[in-house]
Coordinates of C-alpha atoms in Angstrom, one line a residue:
M25 CA 0.9 -16.2 14.3
P26 CA 3.9 -15.3 16.5
S27 CA 4.1 -11.5 16.8
T28 CA 7.9 -11.6 16.2
R29 CA 7.2 -12.5 12.5
F30 CA 5.8 -9.2 11.6
Y31 CA 7.1 -5.6 11.7
S32 CA 4.5 -2.9 11.5
L33 CA 3.8 -1.2 8.2
L34 CA 1.7 2.0 8.5
A35 CA 0.7 4.4 5.9
S36 CA 1.1 8.0 6.8
V37 CA -0.9 9.5 4.0
A38 CA -3.6 8.6 1.6
L39 CA -2.0 7.8 -1.7
A40 CA -3.1 9.8 -4.8
V41 CA -4.6 7.6 -7.6
S42 CA -1.8 8.5 -10.0
V43 CA 0.8 7.4 -7.5
R44 CA -0.7 4.4 -5.8
A45 CA -1.4 2.3 -8.9
G46 CA -2.2 -1.1 -7.4
L47 CA -1.8 -0.1 -3.7
P48 CA -4.8 0.7 -1.5
D49 CA -5.9 4.3 -1.0
K50 CA -4.6 3.9 2.6
I51 CA -2.3 1.2 3.7
Y52 CA -2.9 -0.9 6.8
G53 CA -0.2 -3.4 6.8
T54 CA 2.7 -5.5 8.1
N55 CA 5.9 -7.2 7.0
I56 CA 6.1 -11.0 6.6
G57 CA 9.4 -11.0 8.4
S58 CA 11.7 -14.0 8.6
W59 CA 9.8 -16.0 6.0
L60 CA 11.9 -15.8 2.8
V61 CA 14.8 -13.9 4.4
L62 CA 15.3 -15.5 7.8
E63 CA 16.6 -13.3 10.6
P64 CA 17.4 -15.7 13.5
W65 CA 16.7 -13.0 16.2
M66 CA 13.0 -13.3 15.3
L67 CA 12.8 -17.0 16.0
P68 CA 15.7 -17.9 18.3
Q69 CA 14.5 -21.3 19.4
E70 CA 13.4 -22.5 16.0
W71 CA 16.7 -21.4 14.6
V72 CA 18.6 -23.4 17.1
D73 CA 16.3 -26.4 16.5
M74 CA 17.1 -26.1 12.8
G75 CA 20.8 -26.3 13.6
G76 CA 21.6 -22.6 13.8
Q77 CA 23.5 -20.8 16.6
Q78 CA 23.1 -17.7 18.7
C79 CA 26.1 -15.4 19.4
S80 CA 26.7 -11.8 20.2
D81 CA 28.5 -11.1 16.9
C82 CA 26.4 -12.7 14.1
S83 CA 29.5 -12.9 11.8
T84 CA 31.2 -15.4 14.1
C85 CA 28.6 -18.3 14.2
I86 CA 25.8 -19.9 12.2
A87 CA 23.5 -16.8 12.5
S88 CA 22.5 -16.1 8.9
E89 CA 21.1 -18.0 5.9
F90 CA 24.6 -17.9 4.2
A91 CA 26.3 -19.4 7.2
F92 CA 23.6 -22.0 7.6
A93 CA 23.8 -23.1 4.0
Q94 CA 27.6 -23.2 4.1
A95 CA 27.5 -25.4 7.3
Y96 CA 24.7 -27.8 6.1
P97 CA 25.0 -28.1 2.3
D98 CA 23.2 -31.4 2.1
T99 CA 20.2 -30.6 4.2
V100 CA 19.7 -26.8 3.9
D101 CA 17.1 -27.0 1.2
A102 CA 14.9 -29.5 3.1
K103 CA 15.2 -27.6 6.4
F104 CA 14.3 -24.3 4.8
K105 CA 11.4 -25.9 3.0
T106 CA 10.0 -26.9 6.3
H107 CA 10.5 -23.4 7.6
W108 CA 8.9 -21.8 4.6
T109 CA 5.8 -24.0 4.6
T110 CA 5.1 -23.6 8.3
W111 CA 6.2 -20.0 9.0
F112 CA 3.6 -18.4 6.7
T113 CA 0.4 -20.3 6.0
Q114 CA -3.2 -19.9 5.0
S115 CA -4.1 -19.5 8.7
D116 CA -1.8 -16.5 8.8
V117 CA -3.5 -15.0 5.8
D118 CA -6.8 -15.4 7.4
N119 CA -5.6 -13.7 10.6
L120 CA -4.3 -10.8 8.5
V121 CA -7.7 -10.4 6.9
G122 CA -9.4 -10.6 10.2
A123 CA -7.1 -7.8 11.6
G124 CA -8.0 -5.5 8.7
I125 CA -4.6 -5.7 7.0
N126 CA -4.8 -4.7 3.3
T127 CA -1.0 -4.7 2.4
V128 CA 2.0 -6.7 3.2
R129 CA 5.7 -6.1 2.5
I130 CA 7.6 -9.3 1.8
P131 CA 11.4 -9.2 2.3
L132 CA 13.3 -11.2 -0.4
G133 CA 16.9 -12.1 -1.0
Y134 CA 18.6 -12.0 -4.3
W135 CA 19.1 -15.8 -4.1
I136 CA 15.4 -16.4 -4.7
V137 CA 16.4 -16.0 -8.4
E138 CA 18.6 -19.1 -8.1
P139 CA 20.8 -18.6 -11.2
L140 CA 22.0 -15.3 -9.8
V141 CA 23.9 -17.1 -7.1
D142 CA 27.6 -18.0 -7.6
R143 CA 27.4 -21.4 -5.9
A144 CA 31.2 -21.6 -5.6
T145 CA 31.4 -18.6 -3.2
E146 CA 27.8 -17.9 -2.1
F147 CA 25.6 -20.3 -0.1
Y148 CA 21.9 -20.0 0.2
P149 CA 18.9 -22.4 0.2
K150 CA 17.1 -23.3 -3.0
G151 CA 13.3 -23.5 -3.6
G152 CA 12.1 -20.1 -2.1
M153 CA 10.5 -19.0 -5.4
V154 CA 8.0 -21.8 -5.3
E155 CA 7.0 -20.8 -1.8
L156 CA 6.8 -17.2 -2.8
Q157 CA 4.4 -18.1 -5.5
R158 CA 2.3 -20.1 -3.1
G159 CA 2.1 -17.3 -0.6
L160 CA 1.3 -14.7 -3.2
Q161 CA -1.5 -16.9 -4.5
Q162 CA -3.0 -17.0 -1.0
L163 CA -2.6 -13.2 -0.6
T164 CA -4.1 -12.6 -4.0
N165 CA -7.1 -14.7 -3.2
A166 CA -7.5 -12.7 0.1
G167 CA -7.4 -9.3 -1.7
I168 CA -4.2 -8.2 0.1
S169 CA -1.8 -6.0 -1.9
V170 CA 1.9 -6.8 -1.8
I171 CA 5.2 -4.8 -1.8
L172 CA 8.1 -7.1 -2.8
D173 CA 11.2 -5.7 -1.1
H174 CA 14.7 -6.5 -2.3
H175 CA 15.9 -6.9 1.3
A176 CA 19.1 -8.8 0.9
L177 CA 21.2 -7.8 -2.1
P178 CA 24.1 -9.5 -3.9
G179 CA 27.4 -8.8 -2.3
V180 CA 25.8 -7.6 1.0
A181 CA 24.5 -4.1 1.3
S182 CA 24.6 -3.6 5.0
P183 CA 27.4 -4.6 7.4
G184 CA 26.8 -6.9 10.4
Q185 CA 23.2 -7.5 9.7
M186 CA 21.2 -10.8 9.6
F187 CA 18.7 -9.2 7.2
A188 CA 21.5 -8.9 4.6
G189 CA 21.5 -12.7 4.2
R190 CA 25.1 -12.9 5.2
C191 CA 26.4 -11.3 8.4
T192 CA 29.7 -9.7 7.5
N193 CA 31.5 -6.4 7.5
D194 CA 32.8 -7.1 4.0
V195 CA 30.2 -5.0 2.1
Q196 CA 30.5 -5.5 -1.7
F197 CA 27.1 -4.5 -3.0
Y198 CA 28.0 -1.0 -4.1
T199 CA 30.0 -2.1 -7.1
S200 CA 29.2 -2.3 -10.8
A201 CA 29.0 -6.1 -10.8
N202 CA 26.5 -6.3 -8.0
Y203 CA 24.5 -3.3 -9.1
H204 CA 24.1 -5.2 -12.3
R205 CA 23.0 -8.4 -10.6
A206 CA 20.4 -6.4 -8.6
L207 CA 19.1 -5.0 -11.9
V208 CA 18.9 -8.5 -13.4
W209 CA 16.9 -9.6 -10.3
T210 CA 14.7 -6.5 -10.8
A211 CA 13.9 -7.5 -14.4
V212 CA 13.0 -11.1 -13.5
I213 CA 10.8 -10.1 -10.6
T214 CA 9.1 -7.4 -12.6
A215 CA 8.3 -9.8 -15.4
L216 CA 6.9 -12.4 -13.0
S217 CA 4.8 -9.8 -11.2
H218 CA 3.0 -9.1 -14.4
V219 CA 2.9 -12.5 -16.1
D220 CA 2.2 -15.0 -13.3
P221 CA -1.5 -14.7 -12.2
N222 CA -0.4 -15.9 -8.7
F223 CA 1.6 -12.6 -8.5
A224 CA -1.4 -10.5 -9.2
A225 CA -1.4 -8.9 -5.8
V226 CA 2.1 -7.5 -6.3
A227 CA 1.7 -3.7 -6.5
A228 CA 5.1 -2.4 -5.7
L229 CA 8.8 -3.3 -5.9
E230 CA 11.4 -1.9 -3.5
A231 CA 14.9 -1.4 -4.8
I232 CA 16.9 -1.9 -1.6
N233 CA 16.3 -2.2 2.1
E234 CA 18.2 0.0 4.5
P235 CA 21.4 0.9 2.5
I236 CA 24.3 2.2 4.6
M237 CA 23.2 5.5 6.0
D238 CA 26.4 7.4 5.1
A239 CA 26.0 8.2 1.4
N240 CA 29.8 8.5 1.2
Q241 CA 29.9 4.7 1.6
T242 CA 27.3 4.0 -1.2
P243 CA 29.0 5.2 -4.4
G244 CA 26.9 4.9 -7.5
M245 CA 23.6 4.8 -5.5
G246 CA 22.0 7.6 -7.6
D247 CA 22.7 5.8 -10.9
F248 CA 21.4 2.6 -9.4
Q249 CA 18.2 4.3 -8.4
K250 CA 17.7 5.5 -11.9
H251 CA 18.6 2.2 -13.5
F252 CA 16.3 0.3 -11.2
V253 CA 13.3 2.4 -12.3
Q254 CA 14.4 2.2 -15.9
T255 CA 14.7 -1.6 -15.7
V256 CA 11.2 -1.9 -14.2
R257 CA 9.7 0.3 -16.9
A258 CA 11.7 -1.3 -19.7
V259 CA 10.2 -4.7 -18.8
E260 CA 6.7 -3.2 -18.5
L261 CA 7.0 -1.4 -21.8
S262 CA 8.3 -4.6 -23.5
L263 CA 5.2 -6.5 -22.2
G264 CA 2.7 -3.8 -23.2
V265 CA 1.9 -2.6 -19.6
P266 CA 0.9 1.0 -19.8
V267 CA 3.2 3.4 -17.9
P268 CA 2.1 7.0 -17.4
G269 CA 4.3 9.5 -19.1
T270 CA 5.9 7.1 -21.5
T271 CA 5.3 6.1 -25.1
P272 CA 4.3 2.4 -25.7
A273 CA 7.2 0.5 -27.2
G274 CA 5.1 -1.8 -29.4
I275 CA 7.5 -4.7 -28.7
I276 CA 4.8 -7.1 -27.5
T277 CA 2.8 -6.8 -30.8
S278 CA 5.4 -8.8 -32.7
A279 CA 6.5 -11.2 -29.9
T280 CA 5.1 -14.7 -29.5
N281 CA 6.1 -15.1 -25.8
V282 CA 7.3 -13.1 -22.9
S283 CA 11.0 -14.2 -23.2
E284 CA 11.0 -13.1 -26.8
A285 CA 9.6 -9.7 -25.9
L286 CA 12.3 -9.3 -23.3
T287 CA 15.0 -10.4 -25.7
T288 CA 13.7 -7.8 -28.3
A289 CA 13.7 -5.1 -25.6
S290 CA 17.4 -5.9 -24.8
T291 CA 18.3 -4.8 -28.4
K292 CA 16.5 -1.4 -28.3
T293 CA 19.5 0.9 -27.9
S294 CA 17.4 3.9 -28.9
L295 CA 15.0 3.3 -26.0
F296 CA 17.1 2.1 -23.0
N297 CA 20.5 2.8 -21.7
A298 CA 23.4 0.3 -21.7
D299 CA 23.0 -0.7 -18.1
V300 CA 19.4 -1.6 -18.5
L301 CA 20.0 -3.4 -21.8
A302 CA 22.8 -5.5 -20.1
A303 CA 20.4 -6.4 -17.3
L304 CA 17.7 -7.5 -19.8
V305 CA 20.2 -9.6 -21.7
D306 CA 21.1 -11.5 -18.6
A307 CA 17.6 -11.6 -17.2
V308 CA 16.1 -13.5 -20.1
P309 CA 17.7 -17.0 -19.4
M310 CA 17.1 -16.5 -15.6
F311 CA 13.5 -15.6 -16.3
T312 CA 13.2 -18.7 -18.5
Y313 CA 14.6 -20.8 -15.6
V314 CA 12.1 -19.4 -13.2
V315 CA 9.2 -19.9 -15.6
E316 CA 10.1 -23.6 -15.8
Q317 CA 10.5 -23.8 -12.0
L318 CA 7.0 -22.4 -11.5
G319 CA 5.4 -24.2 -14.5
L320 CA 4.2 -21.0 -16.2
N321 CA 2.9 -20.7 -19.7
I322 CA 4.3 -17.5 -21.2
V323 CA 2.9 -17.8 -24.7
L324 CA 1.2 -14.4 -25.3
E325 CA -1.9 -15.8 -27.0
T326 CA -2.6 -18.3 -24.2
N327 CA -5.3 -17.4 -21.8
G328 CA -5.4 -13.8 -23.2
L329 CA -2.0 -13.0 -21.8
R330 CA -1.3 -10.3 -24.3
D331 CA -4.6 -8.5 -23.5
A332 CA -4.0 -9.0 -19.8
M333 CA -0.7 -7.1 -20.0
A334 CA -2.5 -4.1 -21.5
A335 CA -4.9 -4.1 -18.5
R336 CA -2.2 -4.3 -15.8
S337 CA -1.1 -1.3 -13.7
P338 CA 2.6 -0.5 -13.6
L339 CA 4.4 -1.4 -10.4
V340 CA 5.0 1.3 -7.8
T341 CA 8.8 1.7 -7.7
T342 CA 9.9 2.2 -4.1
F343 CA 13.0 3.4 -2.3
M344 CA 14.1 4.3 1.2
D345 CA 13.4 8.0 1.4
I346 CA 16.2 10.5 0.8
N347 CA 16.4 11.3 4.5
W348 CA 17.4 7.7 5.3
Q349 CA 20.9 8.7 4.3
Q350 CA 23.3 11.5 5.3
N351 CA 26.0 13.4 3.6
S352 CA 24.3 14.6 0.4
P353 CA 22.6 11.4 -0.8
A354 CA 21.1 11.1 -4.2
N355 CA 17.4 11.9 -4.3
P356 CA 15.4 8.9 -5.4
A357 CA 12.6 11.3 -6.6
D358 CA 15.0 12.1 -9.5
A359 CA 14.6 8.5 -10.7
A360 CA 10.8 8.5 -10.9
I361 CA 9.1 7.4 -14.1
G362 CA 5.5 6.6 -13.4
P363 CA 4.2 5.8 -9.9
Q364 CA 6.7 5.8 -7.1
G365 CA 6.6 5.6 -3.3
Y366 CA 9.0 6.1 -0.4
D367 CA 9.8 4.1 2.7
N368 CA 11.0 5.2 6.1
H369 CA 11.9 3.0 9.1
L370 CA 11.2 4.1 12.6
Y371 CA 12.7 2.3 15.7
Y372 CA 12.6 4.2 19.0
S373 CA 14.2 1.3 20.9
F374 CA 17.6 2.0 19.3
G375 CA 17.7 5.4 20.9
G376 CA 18.3 8.8 19.4
V377 CA 14.6 9.6 18.6
A378 CA 13.1 10.5 22.0
D379 CA 13.9 10.2 25.7
A380 CA 13.1 6.8 27.2
T381 CA 9.8 7.8 28.8
E382 CA 6.2 7.2 27.9
D383 CA 5.4 10.9 27.6
A384 CA 8.5 11.6 25.4
Y385 CA 7.6 8.7 23.1
L386 CA 4.0 9.9 22.6
T387 CA 5.0 13.5 22.2
S388 CA 7.6 12.6 19.6
V389 CA 5.4 10.3 17.5
C390 CA 2.5 12.8 17.6
N391 CA 4.7 15.5 16.3
L392 CA 6.9 13.6 13.9
D393 CA 7.9 15.7 10.9
R394 CA 9.4 13.1 8.6
I395 CA 6.5 13.3 6.2
E396 CA 6.7 17.0 5.8
K397 CA 10.5 16.9 5.4
D398 CA 10.3 14.2 2.8
A399 CA 7.5 16.0 0.9
A400 CA 9.6 19.1 0.6
L401 CA 12.1 17.0 -1.3
N402 CA 9.4 15.3 -3.5
N403 CA 9.6 12.1 -1.5
S404 CA 5.9 11.6 -1.4
P405 CA 3.8 9.5 -0.7
L406 CA 5.8 8.2 2.3
W407 CA 5.0 5.2 4.4
F408 CA 6.7 3.6 7.3
G409 CA 7.8 0.2 6.0
E410 CA 9.1 -0.8 9.4
W411 CA 8.0 0.6 12.7
G412 CA 9.1 -1.0 15.9
L413 CA 6.7 -1.5 18.8
S414 CA 9.6 -2.2 21.2
T415 CA 10.6 0.5 23.7
Q416 CA 13.6 1.4 25.8
F417 CA 11.6 0.9 29.0
D418 CA 9.1 -1.6 30.4
A419 CA 6.0 -0.5 28.7
T420 CA 2.5 -1.1 30.1
D421 CA -0.3 -2.5 28.0
D422 CA -2.1 0.8 28.4
F423 CA 0.8 2.7 26.9
L424 CA 1.3 0.2 24.1
K425 CA -2.3 0.7 23.0
K426 CA -1.7 4.4 22.8
W427 CA 1.7 3.8 21.2

């Protein structure tokens, strides 16, 4: 598999049983980059061959999924189908197993839940959910745990970035409407993670990838963090999935299918707050759409689904750590209900971490204090969801092995 597909994902600590839920005791992992959120810089020639473009400012040419779908509305789905089916395959899964990988992080865009997209103003390929299901089935069969990462959010959460799905400086995620859409996405993905056997390897769900680092520019983030966790737990409680520290809601005992359980949960004003209830209301028809798309049977008495929910572990809710942001950010630890983990990204090649020498790099990484700083703020366990092998100098193979 081309090395450009995968970022490094390294665990810094062994995860306590109560925290890790479905994750391994120690993570050895990678990202499946540019699969379901395509970043053209990772596959420059393939992108051009597909019909994309390369430019110094990605907002000025066809250098994102949004721009591609807008430029090629009649062929975008077929072209991306070819990309999805060839970029990540069973051969890649076999290679991951051979390398000792036990966990992968899969970046996803909000558009994978297709009814969330406003097709009049937003342009993205369709069909990614089917490919996600296929890949998750392969990973499940291989015994590899999965972190699903909401990488590209509605309205765009990071300016000037290909990973945001649309390369633009017009950032609109940090609004009530788009926070709501992100919660709807969260509810749908949480339900699928528990209901679809092909999603059995999904152990964690990450709320947002790399929000703007200045907390002054992300108003409402603290409330979103809490509502994200509450939405995950509301879905789990409605399905009868045990969540430590909570009281079973008993909703699933009277429901005949999963959609009915979610609908009932959306009326429980005494259990969940208004933002969570609103997300559940809008999630039900979208979940039903995806169920039909994937051909799932969600009748609770079928194949022991009701009992299977009681045997499931809750998802590990995941956030970028508090120290990702500056200027008094909200602490995601304040949102925790049940198992929770924290993600930090480390790229030396962008500068500002260590001097551009081999000795400085090794000295820095061997004395990194991010784990301790996060632990002091209850952001533990911490893992490095992205860690770049690239350097600011021409590195030797000997150095890279040490690095």
